[in-house]
XYZ file of C-alpha atoms in Angstrom:
230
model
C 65.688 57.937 95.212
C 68.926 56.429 93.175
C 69.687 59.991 92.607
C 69.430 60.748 96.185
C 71.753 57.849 97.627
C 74.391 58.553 94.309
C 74.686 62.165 95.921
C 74.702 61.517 99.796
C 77.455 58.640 98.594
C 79.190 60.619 96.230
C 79.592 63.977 98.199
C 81.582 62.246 101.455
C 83.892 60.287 98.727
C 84.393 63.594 97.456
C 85.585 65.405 100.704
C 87.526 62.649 101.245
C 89.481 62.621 98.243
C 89.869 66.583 98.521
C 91.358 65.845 102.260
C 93.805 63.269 100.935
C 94.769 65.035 97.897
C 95.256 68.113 99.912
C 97.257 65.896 102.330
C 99.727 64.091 100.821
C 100.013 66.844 97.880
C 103.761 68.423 97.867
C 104.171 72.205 98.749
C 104.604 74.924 95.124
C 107.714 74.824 94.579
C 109.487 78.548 95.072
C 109.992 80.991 92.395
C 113.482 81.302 91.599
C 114.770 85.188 93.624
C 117.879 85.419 90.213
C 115.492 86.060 87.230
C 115.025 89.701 88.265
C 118.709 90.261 88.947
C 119.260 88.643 85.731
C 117.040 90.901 83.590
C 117.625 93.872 85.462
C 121.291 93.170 84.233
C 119.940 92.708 80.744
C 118.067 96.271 80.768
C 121.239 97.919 81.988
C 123.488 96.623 79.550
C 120.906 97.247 76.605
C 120.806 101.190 77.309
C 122.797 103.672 79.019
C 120.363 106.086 79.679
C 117.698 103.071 81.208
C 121.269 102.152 83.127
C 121.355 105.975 84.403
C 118.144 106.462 85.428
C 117.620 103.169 87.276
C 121.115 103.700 89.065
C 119.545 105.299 92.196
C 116.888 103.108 93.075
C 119.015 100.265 92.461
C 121.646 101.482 94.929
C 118.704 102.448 98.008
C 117.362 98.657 97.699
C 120.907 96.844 97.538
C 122.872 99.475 99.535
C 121.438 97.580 102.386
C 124.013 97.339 104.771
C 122.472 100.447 106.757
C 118.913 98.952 105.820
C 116.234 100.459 108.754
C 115.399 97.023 109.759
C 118.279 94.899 109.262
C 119.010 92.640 112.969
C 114.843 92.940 113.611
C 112.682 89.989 113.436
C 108.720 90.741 112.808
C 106.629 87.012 113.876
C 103.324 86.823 112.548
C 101.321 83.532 114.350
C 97.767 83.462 112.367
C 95.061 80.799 112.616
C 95.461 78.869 109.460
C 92.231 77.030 109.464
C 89.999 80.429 109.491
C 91.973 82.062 105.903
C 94.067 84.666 107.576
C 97.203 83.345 105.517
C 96.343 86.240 102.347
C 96.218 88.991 105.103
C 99.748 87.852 106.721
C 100.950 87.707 103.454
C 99.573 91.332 102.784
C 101.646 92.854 106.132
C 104.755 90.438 105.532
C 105.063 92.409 102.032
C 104.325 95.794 103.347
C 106.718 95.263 106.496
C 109.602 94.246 103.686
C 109.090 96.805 101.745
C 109.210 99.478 104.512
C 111.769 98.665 106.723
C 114.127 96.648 104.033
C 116.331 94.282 105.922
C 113.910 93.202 108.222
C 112.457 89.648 108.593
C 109.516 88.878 108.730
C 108.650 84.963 109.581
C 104.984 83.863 109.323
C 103.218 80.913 111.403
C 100.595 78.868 112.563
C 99.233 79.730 115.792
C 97.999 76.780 117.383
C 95.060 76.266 119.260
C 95.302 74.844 123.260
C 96.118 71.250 123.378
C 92.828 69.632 124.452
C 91.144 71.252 121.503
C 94.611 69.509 119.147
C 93.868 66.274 120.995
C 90.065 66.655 120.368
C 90.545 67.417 116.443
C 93.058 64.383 115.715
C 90.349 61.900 117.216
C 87.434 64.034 114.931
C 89.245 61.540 111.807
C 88.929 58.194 114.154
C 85.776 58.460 114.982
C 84.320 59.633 111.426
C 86.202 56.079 110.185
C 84.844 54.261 113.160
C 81.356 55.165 112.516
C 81.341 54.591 108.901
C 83.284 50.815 109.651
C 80.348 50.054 111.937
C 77.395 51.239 109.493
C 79.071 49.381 106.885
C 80.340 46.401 108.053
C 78.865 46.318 112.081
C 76.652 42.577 111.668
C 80.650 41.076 111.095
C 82.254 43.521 114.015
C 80.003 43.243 116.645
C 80.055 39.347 116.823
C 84.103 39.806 117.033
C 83.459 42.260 119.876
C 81.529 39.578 121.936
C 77.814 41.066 121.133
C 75.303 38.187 120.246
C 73.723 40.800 117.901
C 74.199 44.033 117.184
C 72.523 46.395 119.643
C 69.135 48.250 118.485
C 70.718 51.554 117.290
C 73.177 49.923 114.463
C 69.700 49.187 112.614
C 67.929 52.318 112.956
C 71.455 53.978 111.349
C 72.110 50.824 108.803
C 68.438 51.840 107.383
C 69.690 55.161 106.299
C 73.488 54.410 105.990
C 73.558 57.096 103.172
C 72.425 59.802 105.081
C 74.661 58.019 108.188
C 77.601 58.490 106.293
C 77.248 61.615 105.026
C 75.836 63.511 107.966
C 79.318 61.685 110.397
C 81.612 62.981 106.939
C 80.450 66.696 106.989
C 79.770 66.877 111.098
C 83.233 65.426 111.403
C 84.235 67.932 109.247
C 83.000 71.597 110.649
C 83.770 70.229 113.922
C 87.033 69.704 113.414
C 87.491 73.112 111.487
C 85.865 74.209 114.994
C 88.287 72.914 117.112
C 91.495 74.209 114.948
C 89.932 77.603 114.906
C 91.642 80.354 117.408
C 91.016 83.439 115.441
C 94.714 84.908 116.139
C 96.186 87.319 114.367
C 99.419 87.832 116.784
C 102.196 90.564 115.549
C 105.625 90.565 117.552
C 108.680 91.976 117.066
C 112.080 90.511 118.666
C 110.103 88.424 120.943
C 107.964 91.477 121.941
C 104.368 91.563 121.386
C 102.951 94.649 119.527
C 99.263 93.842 118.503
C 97.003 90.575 119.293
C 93.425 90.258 117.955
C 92.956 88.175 120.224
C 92.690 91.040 122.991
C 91.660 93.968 120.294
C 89.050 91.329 118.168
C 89.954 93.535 114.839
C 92.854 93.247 112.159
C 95.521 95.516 112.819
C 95.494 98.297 109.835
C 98.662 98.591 107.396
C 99.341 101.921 108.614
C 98.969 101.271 112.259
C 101.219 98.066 112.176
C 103.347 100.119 110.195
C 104.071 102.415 113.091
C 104.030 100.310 115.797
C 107.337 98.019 113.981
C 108.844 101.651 113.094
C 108.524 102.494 117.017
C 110.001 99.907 118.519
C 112.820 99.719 115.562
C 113.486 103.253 116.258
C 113.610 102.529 119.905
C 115.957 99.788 119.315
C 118.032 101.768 117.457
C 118.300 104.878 120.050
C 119.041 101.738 123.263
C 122.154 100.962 120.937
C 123.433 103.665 119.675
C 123.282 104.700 124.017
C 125.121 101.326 124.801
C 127.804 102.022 121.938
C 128.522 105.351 122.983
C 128.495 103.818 126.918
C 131.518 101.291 126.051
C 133.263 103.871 123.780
């Protein structure tokens, strides 16, 4: 039985330590962009024929005032809470390396704002509840209540498993309510795939195409408009 109460007390102290720390704990830093310009430098200077050979593909990457998707702006809004973050990643990498110039800005999409409301109260109550199994004979007096009603015994009995079962409950729903499930590509402002209409991931391939249509289309409206004002 000790063993029993040390885990059901021990497991919410734990979650609630990994929220915090996760919380307050300060974004990785960025890996400096210079230390591959840097040693690229080094390897050119160190041997003229590693300097030849690497002279063309240095000059199609950096060359990149004519880059394919330079002035084009690929938005990627994901659900965060369901671990779509490595496959945005996965397409924001692809999309850069395909069409180089092009940016490519990732986000949260967030759910409708009753569900928002709903999940910031999910941490009040869990709080509230444990305050009252812990401490409810000195709060309900201060509330006016002669005695605490009926129910605050039957869950002060078992305030292990109380606490634990409001901790993790709390928990999942609140994951429930942050959860949309999106996986929403646009490009300029124009929508090119949304899982939430398809319900699938969008292939590499298949996003590929779709951003290379509507760059190419792009590209065809202005060259028409330059040659219009010329």
């Amino acid at each position: 039985m000790d063993r029993m109460q040390l885990l059901l007390v021990g497991l919410p102290l734990f979650l609630f330590c990994s929220d915090i720390v996760n919380l307050f704990a300060p974004p990785p830093p960025k890996a400096p962009q210079h230390n591959h310009h840097h040693n690229h430098h080094k390897i050119q200077s160190s041997s003229p024929v590693i300097q030849e050979t690497l002279q063309f593909p240095t000059q199609k990457v950096s060359g990149g005032i004519g880059g394919i998707g330079i002035g084009n702006t690929v938005t990627i809004d994901f659900c965060s809470s369901c671990s779509y973050k490595g496959n945005a990643v996965t397409m924001k990498n692809m999309l850069e390396s395909s069409f180089p110039g092009i940016d490519v800005v990732l986000a949260n999409y967030p759910p409708p704002l009753p569900k928002r409301l709903l999940s910031k109260m999910v941490p009040v109550v869990q709080f509230g509840m444990i305050g009252i199994v812990m401490g409810g004979e000195q709060i309900f007096p201060r509330l006016g209540f002669v005695a605490p009603p009926p129910w605050f015994y039957s869950l002060r009995a078992n305030r292990f498993g109380t606490i634990s079962s409001t901790w993790l409950l709390g928990n999942f729903l609140q994951s429930f309510l942050q959860n949309t499930g999106a996986f929403e590509v646009s490009i300029n402002g124009e929508q090119v795939f949304s899982k939430l209409r398809e319900h699938r991931f969008p292939g590499e391939i298949e996003l590929k195409d779709l951003i290379g249509k509507k760059i190419g289309a792009s590209r065809v409206v202005d060259s028409f408009g330059g040659a219009a004002w010329s």
